[in-house]
Coordinates of C-alpha atoms in Angstrom, one line a residue:
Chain A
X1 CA 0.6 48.5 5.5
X2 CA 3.9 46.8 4.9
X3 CA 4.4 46.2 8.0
X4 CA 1.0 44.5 9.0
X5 CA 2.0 42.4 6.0
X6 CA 5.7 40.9 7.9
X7 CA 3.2 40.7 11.8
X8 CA 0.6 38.7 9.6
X9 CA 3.3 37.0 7.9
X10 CA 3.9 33.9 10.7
X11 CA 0.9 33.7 11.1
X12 CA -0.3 33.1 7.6
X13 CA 2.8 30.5 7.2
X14 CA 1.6 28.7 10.6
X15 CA -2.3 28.6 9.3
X16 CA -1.0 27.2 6.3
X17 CA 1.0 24.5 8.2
X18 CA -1.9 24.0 10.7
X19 CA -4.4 23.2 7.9
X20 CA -2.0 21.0 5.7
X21 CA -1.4 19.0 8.9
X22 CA -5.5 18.8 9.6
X23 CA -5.5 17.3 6.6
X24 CA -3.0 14.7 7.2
X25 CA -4.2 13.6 10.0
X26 CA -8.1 12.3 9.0
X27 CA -5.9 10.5 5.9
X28 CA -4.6 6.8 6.4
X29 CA -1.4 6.7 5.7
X30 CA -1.2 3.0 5.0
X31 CA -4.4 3.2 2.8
X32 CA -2.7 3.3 -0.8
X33 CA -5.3 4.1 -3.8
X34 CA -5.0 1.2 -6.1
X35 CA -4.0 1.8 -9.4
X36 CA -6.7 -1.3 -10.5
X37 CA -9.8 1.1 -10.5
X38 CA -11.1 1.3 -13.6
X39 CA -9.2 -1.1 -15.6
X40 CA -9.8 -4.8 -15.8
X41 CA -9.4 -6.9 -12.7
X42 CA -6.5 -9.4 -13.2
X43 CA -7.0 -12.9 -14.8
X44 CA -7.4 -15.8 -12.5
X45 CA -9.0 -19.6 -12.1
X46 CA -8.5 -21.0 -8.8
X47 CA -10.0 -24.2 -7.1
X48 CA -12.9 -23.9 -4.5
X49 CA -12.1 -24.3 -0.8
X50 CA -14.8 -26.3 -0.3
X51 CA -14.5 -28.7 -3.6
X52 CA -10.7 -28.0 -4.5
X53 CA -11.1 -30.1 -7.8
X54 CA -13.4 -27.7 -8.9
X55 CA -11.9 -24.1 -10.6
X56 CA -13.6 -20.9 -10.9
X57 CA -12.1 -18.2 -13.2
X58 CA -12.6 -14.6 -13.5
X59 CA -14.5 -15.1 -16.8
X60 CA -16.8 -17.7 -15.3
X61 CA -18.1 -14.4 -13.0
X62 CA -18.6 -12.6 -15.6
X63 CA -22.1 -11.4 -16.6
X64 CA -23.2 -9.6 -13.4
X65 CA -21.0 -7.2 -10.8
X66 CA -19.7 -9.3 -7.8
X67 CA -17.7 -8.4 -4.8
X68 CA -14.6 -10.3 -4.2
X69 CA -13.4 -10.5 -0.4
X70 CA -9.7 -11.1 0.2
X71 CA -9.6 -12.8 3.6
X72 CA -7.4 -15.6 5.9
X73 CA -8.1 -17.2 9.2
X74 CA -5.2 -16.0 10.6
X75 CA -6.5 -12.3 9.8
X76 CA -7.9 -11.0 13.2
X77 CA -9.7 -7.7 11.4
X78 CA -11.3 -10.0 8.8
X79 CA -13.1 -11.1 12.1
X80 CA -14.1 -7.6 13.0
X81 CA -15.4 -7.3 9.0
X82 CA -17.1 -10.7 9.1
X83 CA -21.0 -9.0 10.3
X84 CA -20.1 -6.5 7.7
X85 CA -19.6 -9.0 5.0
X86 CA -22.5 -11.5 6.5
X87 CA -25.1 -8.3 6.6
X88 CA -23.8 -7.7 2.8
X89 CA -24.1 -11.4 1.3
X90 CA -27.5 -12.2 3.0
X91 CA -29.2 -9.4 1.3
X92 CA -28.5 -11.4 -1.8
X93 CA -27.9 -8.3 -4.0
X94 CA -24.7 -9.9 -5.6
X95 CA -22.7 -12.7 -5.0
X96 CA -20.1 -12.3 -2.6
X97 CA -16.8 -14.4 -3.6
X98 CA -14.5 -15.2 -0.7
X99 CA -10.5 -14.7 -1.8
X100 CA -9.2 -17.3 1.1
X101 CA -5.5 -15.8 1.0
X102 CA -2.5 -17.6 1.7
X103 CA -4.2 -19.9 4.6
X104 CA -4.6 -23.7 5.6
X105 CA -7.6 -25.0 3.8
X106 CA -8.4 -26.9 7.4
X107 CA -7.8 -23.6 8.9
X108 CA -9.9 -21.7 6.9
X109 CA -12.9 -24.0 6.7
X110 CA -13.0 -24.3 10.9
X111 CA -13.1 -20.4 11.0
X112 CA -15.9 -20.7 8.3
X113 CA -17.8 -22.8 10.7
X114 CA -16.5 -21.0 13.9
X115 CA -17.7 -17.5 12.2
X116 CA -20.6 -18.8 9.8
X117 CA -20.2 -18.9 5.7
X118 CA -22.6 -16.6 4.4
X119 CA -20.4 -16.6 1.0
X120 CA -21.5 -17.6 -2.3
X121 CA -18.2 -19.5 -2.8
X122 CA -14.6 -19.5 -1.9
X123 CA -11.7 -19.8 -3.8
X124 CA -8.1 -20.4 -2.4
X125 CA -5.1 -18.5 -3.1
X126 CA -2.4 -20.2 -1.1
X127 CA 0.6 -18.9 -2.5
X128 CA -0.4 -15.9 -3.1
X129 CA 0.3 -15.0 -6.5
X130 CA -3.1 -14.2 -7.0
X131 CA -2.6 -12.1 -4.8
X132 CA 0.0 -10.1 -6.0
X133 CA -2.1 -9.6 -9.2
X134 CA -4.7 -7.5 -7.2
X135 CA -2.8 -5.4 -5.8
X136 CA -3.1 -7.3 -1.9
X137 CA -0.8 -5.9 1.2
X138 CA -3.4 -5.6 3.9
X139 CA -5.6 -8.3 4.5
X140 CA -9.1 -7.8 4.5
X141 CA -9.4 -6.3 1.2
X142 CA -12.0 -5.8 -1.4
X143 CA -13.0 -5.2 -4.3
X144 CA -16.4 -4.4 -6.5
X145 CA -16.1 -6.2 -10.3
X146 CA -18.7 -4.8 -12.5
X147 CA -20.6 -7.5 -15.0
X148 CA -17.9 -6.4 -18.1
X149 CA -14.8 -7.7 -15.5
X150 CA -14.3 -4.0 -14.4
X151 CA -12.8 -2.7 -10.4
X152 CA -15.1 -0.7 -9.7
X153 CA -14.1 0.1 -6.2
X154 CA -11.4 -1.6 -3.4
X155 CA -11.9 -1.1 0.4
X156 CA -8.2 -1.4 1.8
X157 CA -9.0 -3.2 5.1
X158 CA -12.1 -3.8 6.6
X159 CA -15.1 -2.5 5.3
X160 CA -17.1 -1.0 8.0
X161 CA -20.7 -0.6 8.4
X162 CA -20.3 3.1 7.4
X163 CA -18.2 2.3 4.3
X164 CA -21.3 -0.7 3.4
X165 CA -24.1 1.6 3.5
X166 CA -22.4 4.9 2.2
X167 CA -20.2 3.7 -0.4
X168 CA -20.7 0.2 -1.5
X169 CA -24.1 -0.5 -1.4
X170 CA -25.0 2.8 -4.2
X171 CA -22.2 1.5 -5.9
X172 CA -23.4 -2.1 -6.0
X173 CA -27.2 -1.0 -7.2
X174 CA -25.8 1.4 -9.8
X175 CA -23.9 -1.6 -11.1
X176 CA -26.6 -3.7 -10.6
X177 CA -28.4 -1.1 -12.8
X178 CA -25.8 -0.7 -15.3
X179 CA -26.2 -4.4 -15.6
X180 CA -29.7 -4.4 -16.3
X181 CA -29.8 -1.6 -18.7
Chain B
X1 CA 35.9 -5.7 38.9
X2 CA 33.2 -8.7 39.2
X3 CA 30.7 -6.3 37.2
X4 CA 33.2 -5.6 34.5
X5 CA 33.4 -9.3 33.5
X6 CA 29.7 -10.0 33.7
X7 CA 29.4 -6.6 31.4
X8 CA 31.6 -7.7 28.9
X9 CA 30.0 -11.4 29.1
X10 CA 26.7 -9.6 28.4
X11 CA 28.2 -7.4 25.7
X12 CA 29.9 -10.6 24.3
X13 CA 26.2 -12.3 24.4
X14 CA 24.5 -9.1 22.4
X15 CA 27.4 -9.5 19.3
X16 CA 26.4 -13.1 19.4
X17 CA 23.0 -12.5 19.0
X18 CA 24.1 -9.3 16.1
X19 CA 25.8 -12.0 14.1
X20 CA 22.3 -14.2 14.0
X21 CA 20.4 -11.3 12.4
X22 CA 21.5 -11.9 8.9
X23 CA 19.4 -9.6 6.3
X24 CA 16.8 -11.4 4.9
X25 CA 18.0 -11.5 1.0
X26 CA 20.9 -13.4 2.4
X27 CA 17.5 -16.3 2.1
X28 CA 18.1 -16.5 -1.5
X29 CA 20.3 -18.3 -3.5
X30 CA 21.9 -16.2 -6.0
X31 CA 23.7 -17.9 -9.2
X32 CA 26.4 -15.1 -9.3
X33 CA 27.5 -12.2 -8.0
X34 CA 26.0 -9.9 -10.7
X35 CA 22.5 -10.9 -10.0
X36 CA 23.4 -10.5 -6.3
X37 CA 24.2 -7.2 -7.3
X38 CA 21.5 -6.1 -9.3
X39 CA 18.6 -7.9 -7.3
X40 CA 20.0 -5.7 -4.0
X41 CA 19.9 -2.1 -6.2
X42 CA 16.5 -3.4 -7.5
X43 CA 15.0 -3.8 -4.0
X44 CA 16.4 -1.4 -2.3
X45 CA 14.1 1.4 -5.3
X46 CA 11.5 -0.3 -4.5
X47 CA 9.4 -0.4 -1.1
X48 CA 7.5 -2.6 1.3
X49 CA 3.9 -1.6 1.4
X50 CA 3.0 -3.7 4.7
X51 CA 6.1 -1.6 6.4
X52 CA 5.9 1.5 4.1
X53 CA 9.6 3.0 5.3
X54 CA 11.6 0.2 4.8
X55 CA 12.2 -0.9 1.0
X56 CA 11.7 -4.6 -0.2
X57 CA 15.6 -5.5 0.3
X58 CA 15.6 -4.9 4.3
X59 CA 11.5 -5.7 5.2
X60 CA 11.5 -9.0 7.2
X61 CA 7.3 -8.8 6.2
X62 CA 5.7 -12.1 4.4
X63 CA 4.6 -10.0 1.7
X64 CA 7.9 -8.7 0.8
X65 CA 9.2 -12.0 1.0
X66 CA 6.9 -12.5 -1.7
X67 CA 7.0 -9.8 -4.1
X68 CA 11.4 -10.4 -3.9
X69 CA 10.7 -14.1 -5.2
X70 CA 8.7 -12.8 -7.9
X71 CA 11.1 -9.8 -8.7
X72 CA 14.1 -12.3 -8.5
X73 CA 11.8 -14.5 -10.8
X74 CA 11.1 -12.0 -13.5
X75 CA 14.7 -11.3 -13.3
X76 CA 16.1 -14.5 -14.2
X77 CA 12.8 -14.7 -16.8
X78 CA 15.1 -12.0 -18.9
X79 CA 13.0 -8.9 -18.0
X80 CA 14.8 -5.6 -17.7
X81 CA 14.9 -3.7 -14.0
X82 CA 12.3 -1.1 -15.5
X83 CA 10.1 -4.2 -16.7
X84 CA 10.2 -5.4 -13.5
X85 CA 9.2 -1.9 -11.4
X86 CA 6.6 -1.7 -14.2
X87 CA 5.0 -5.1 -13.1
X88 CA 4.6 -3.4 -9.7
X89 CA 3.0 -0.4 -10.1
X90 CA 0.8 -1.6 -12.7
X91 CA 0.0 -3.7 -9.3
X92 CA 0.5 -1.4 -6.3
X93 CA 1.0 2.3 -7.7
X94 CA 4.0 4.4 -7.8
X95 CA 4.0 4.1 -3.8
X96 CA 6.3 1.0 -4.1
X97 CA 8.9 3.4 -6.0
X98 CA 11.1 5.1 -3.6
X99 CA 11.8 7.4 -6.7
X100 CA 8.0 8.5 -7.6
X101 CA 8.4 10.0 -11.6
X102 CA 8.3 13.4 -12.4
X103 CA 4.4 14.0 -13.1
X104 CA 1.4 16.4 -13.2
X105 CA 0.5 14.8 -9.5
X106 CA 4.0 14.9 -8.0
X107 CA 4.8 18.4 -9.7
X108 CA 4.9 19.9 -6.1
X109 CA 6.8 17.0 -4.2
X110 CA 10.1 17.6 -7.1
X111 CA 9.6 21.6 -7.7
X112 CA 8.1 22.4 -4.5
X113 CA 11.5 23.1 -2.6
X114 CA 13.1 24.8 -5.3
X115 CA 9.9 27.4 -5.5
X116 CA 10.2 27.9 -1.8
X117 CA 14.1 28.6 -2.1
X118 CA 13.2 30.8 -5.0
X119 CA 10.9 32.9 -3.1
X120 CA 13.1 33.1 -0.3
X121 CA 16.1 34.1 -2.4
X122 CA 13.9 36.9 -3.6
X123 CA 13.2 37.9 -0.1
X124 CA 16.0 38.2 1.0
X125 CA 17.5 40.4 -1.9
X126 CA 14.2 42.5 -1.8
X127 CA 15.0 43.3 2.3
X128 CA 18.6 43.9 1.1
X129 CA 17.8 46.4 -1.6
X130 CA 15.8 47.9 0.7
X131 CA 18.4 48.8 3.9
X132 CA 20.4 49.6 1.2
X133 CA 18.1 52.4 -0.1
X134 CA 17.6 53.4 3.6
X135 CA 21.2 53.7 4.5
X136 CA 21.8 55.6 1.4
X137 CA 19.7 58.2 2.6
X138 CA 20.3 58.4 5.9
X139 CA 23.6 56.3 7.8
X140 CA 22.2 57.1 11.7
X141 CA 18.5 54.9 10.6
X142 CA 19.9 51.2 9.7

């Protein structure tokens, strides 16, 4: 018995290693979870990209759930994410705020008309700070504000049509609900 | 002979190009030595989440370049080192410590290798003990 135990032994300890391994390799290792879920999403007014002397805030969203979309021109996977985002925003479920991130305004309104603006409304965050308040490392990101100001949810990169149509969109319509009720 | 010199020429040309890669802290202007000092220990705890294995101090990403201004900034604002590591995880998680806390989650990461030397240990005295018995009883089996 005992020793069936010490031949089973490596293999047990390799099995274990094998499957710990499995498991690290489906994970992202760059995908950090954000400590922002759940709490309140950071402060902010900044101007509009496409009428600078006009500010929208944080509060001004307030009232229903909205998506905000971190993006830049010089961001080739927002590119790959733009029919994501487009297929999201023309269903008109909630409006989806662009986050132009650290970019030339010029820049970032020719890839608007190169690419096609199916936003509600941009705002511009050329520094950066803003930014820093969310949490930002790897452009595209984005994140789901409930109608009390709340992250809901952050995609780290691109979403995808998979992550659109298994995770955000029953988040969005419970939130929408939420919102109603 | 000829090859010697154009190796040492080319050697000569490599240093050069050494001495141009200055790190990129060297950037900022510090008022004094002590907050040279205690900016460096401060970024090097903390790390760069674009390139996740190098900390803050070495990473040449924009991002870092960044989140250094705003750490030398809150620095100079009077806040204290932990203040300042506080106003990043609150942002980014405990990844951007090099030195995650001892919690429920990271239980494993901190006691993990002690447990596994532990059962080792006992192992090893258990297989002991047991020759031991064996040659006790008879010398000719170990």
């Amino acid at each position: 018995m005992k020793r069936r135990l010490m031949v089973a032994l490596p293999l047990i300890v390799f099995a274990s290693i094998a499957i710990f391994l499995a498991i690290g390799l489906g994970k992202d290792p760059s995908i950090i979870p954000s400590p922002l879920i759940g709490k309140p999403a950071p402060e902010y007014e900044l101007p509009r990209l496409f009428e600078p002397s006009e500010m929208i805030s944080g509060d001004s969203l307030k009232g229903q759930p909205y998506l905000l979309n971190v993006w830049a021109s010089w961001c080739t996977t927002c590119r790959y994410e733009h029919p994501v985002v487009t297929r999201l925003a023309e269903q008109n479920l909630i409006p989806v705020i662009g986050l132009n991130y650290k970019d030339e305004r010029n820049e970032a309104m020719r890839w608007l008309e190169f690419y096609g603006d199916p936003y509600t409304a941009h705002v511009v965050d050329t520094v950066g700070g803003v930014g820093i308040d969310f949490g930002v490392y790897k452009v595209p990101e984005s994140f789901l504000i409930d109608a009390n100001g709340i992250i809901r949810f952050k995609q780290t990169g691109a979403i995808t049509d998979e992550v659109l149509d298994k995770q955000l969109r029953p988040l969005i319509n419970q939130l929408l609900a939420e919102a109603q009720g | 002979m000829i090859v010697m010199k154009r190796l040492s020429s080319l050697l000569l040309l490599a240093l050069l190009f050494l001495s141009l890669a200055t790190p990129v802290a060297a950037l900022i202007e510090f008022q004094n030595e002590a907050e040279e000092k205690r900016f460096q220990a401060l970024a090097e705890e903390l790390r760069c989440l674009v390139c996740q294995n190098q900390s803050l101090a070495d990473s040449d990403a924009s991002l870092a370049g960044d989140l250094r201004l705003e750490v030398l900034e809150q620095m100079r604002s009077g806040k204290s080192d932990q203040e300042v590591i506080d106003f990043l995880v609150s942002r980014y998680g405990n990844f951007v410590r090099y030195r995650p806390p001892v919690e429920p989650s990271t239980w494993a990461l901190w006691f993990g290798p002690f447990v596994v030397f532990l059962l080792g240990g006992f192992a090893v005295v258990r297989t002991i003990q047991r020759r031991a018995q064996l040659s006790d009883e008879d010398p000719d089996q170990v």
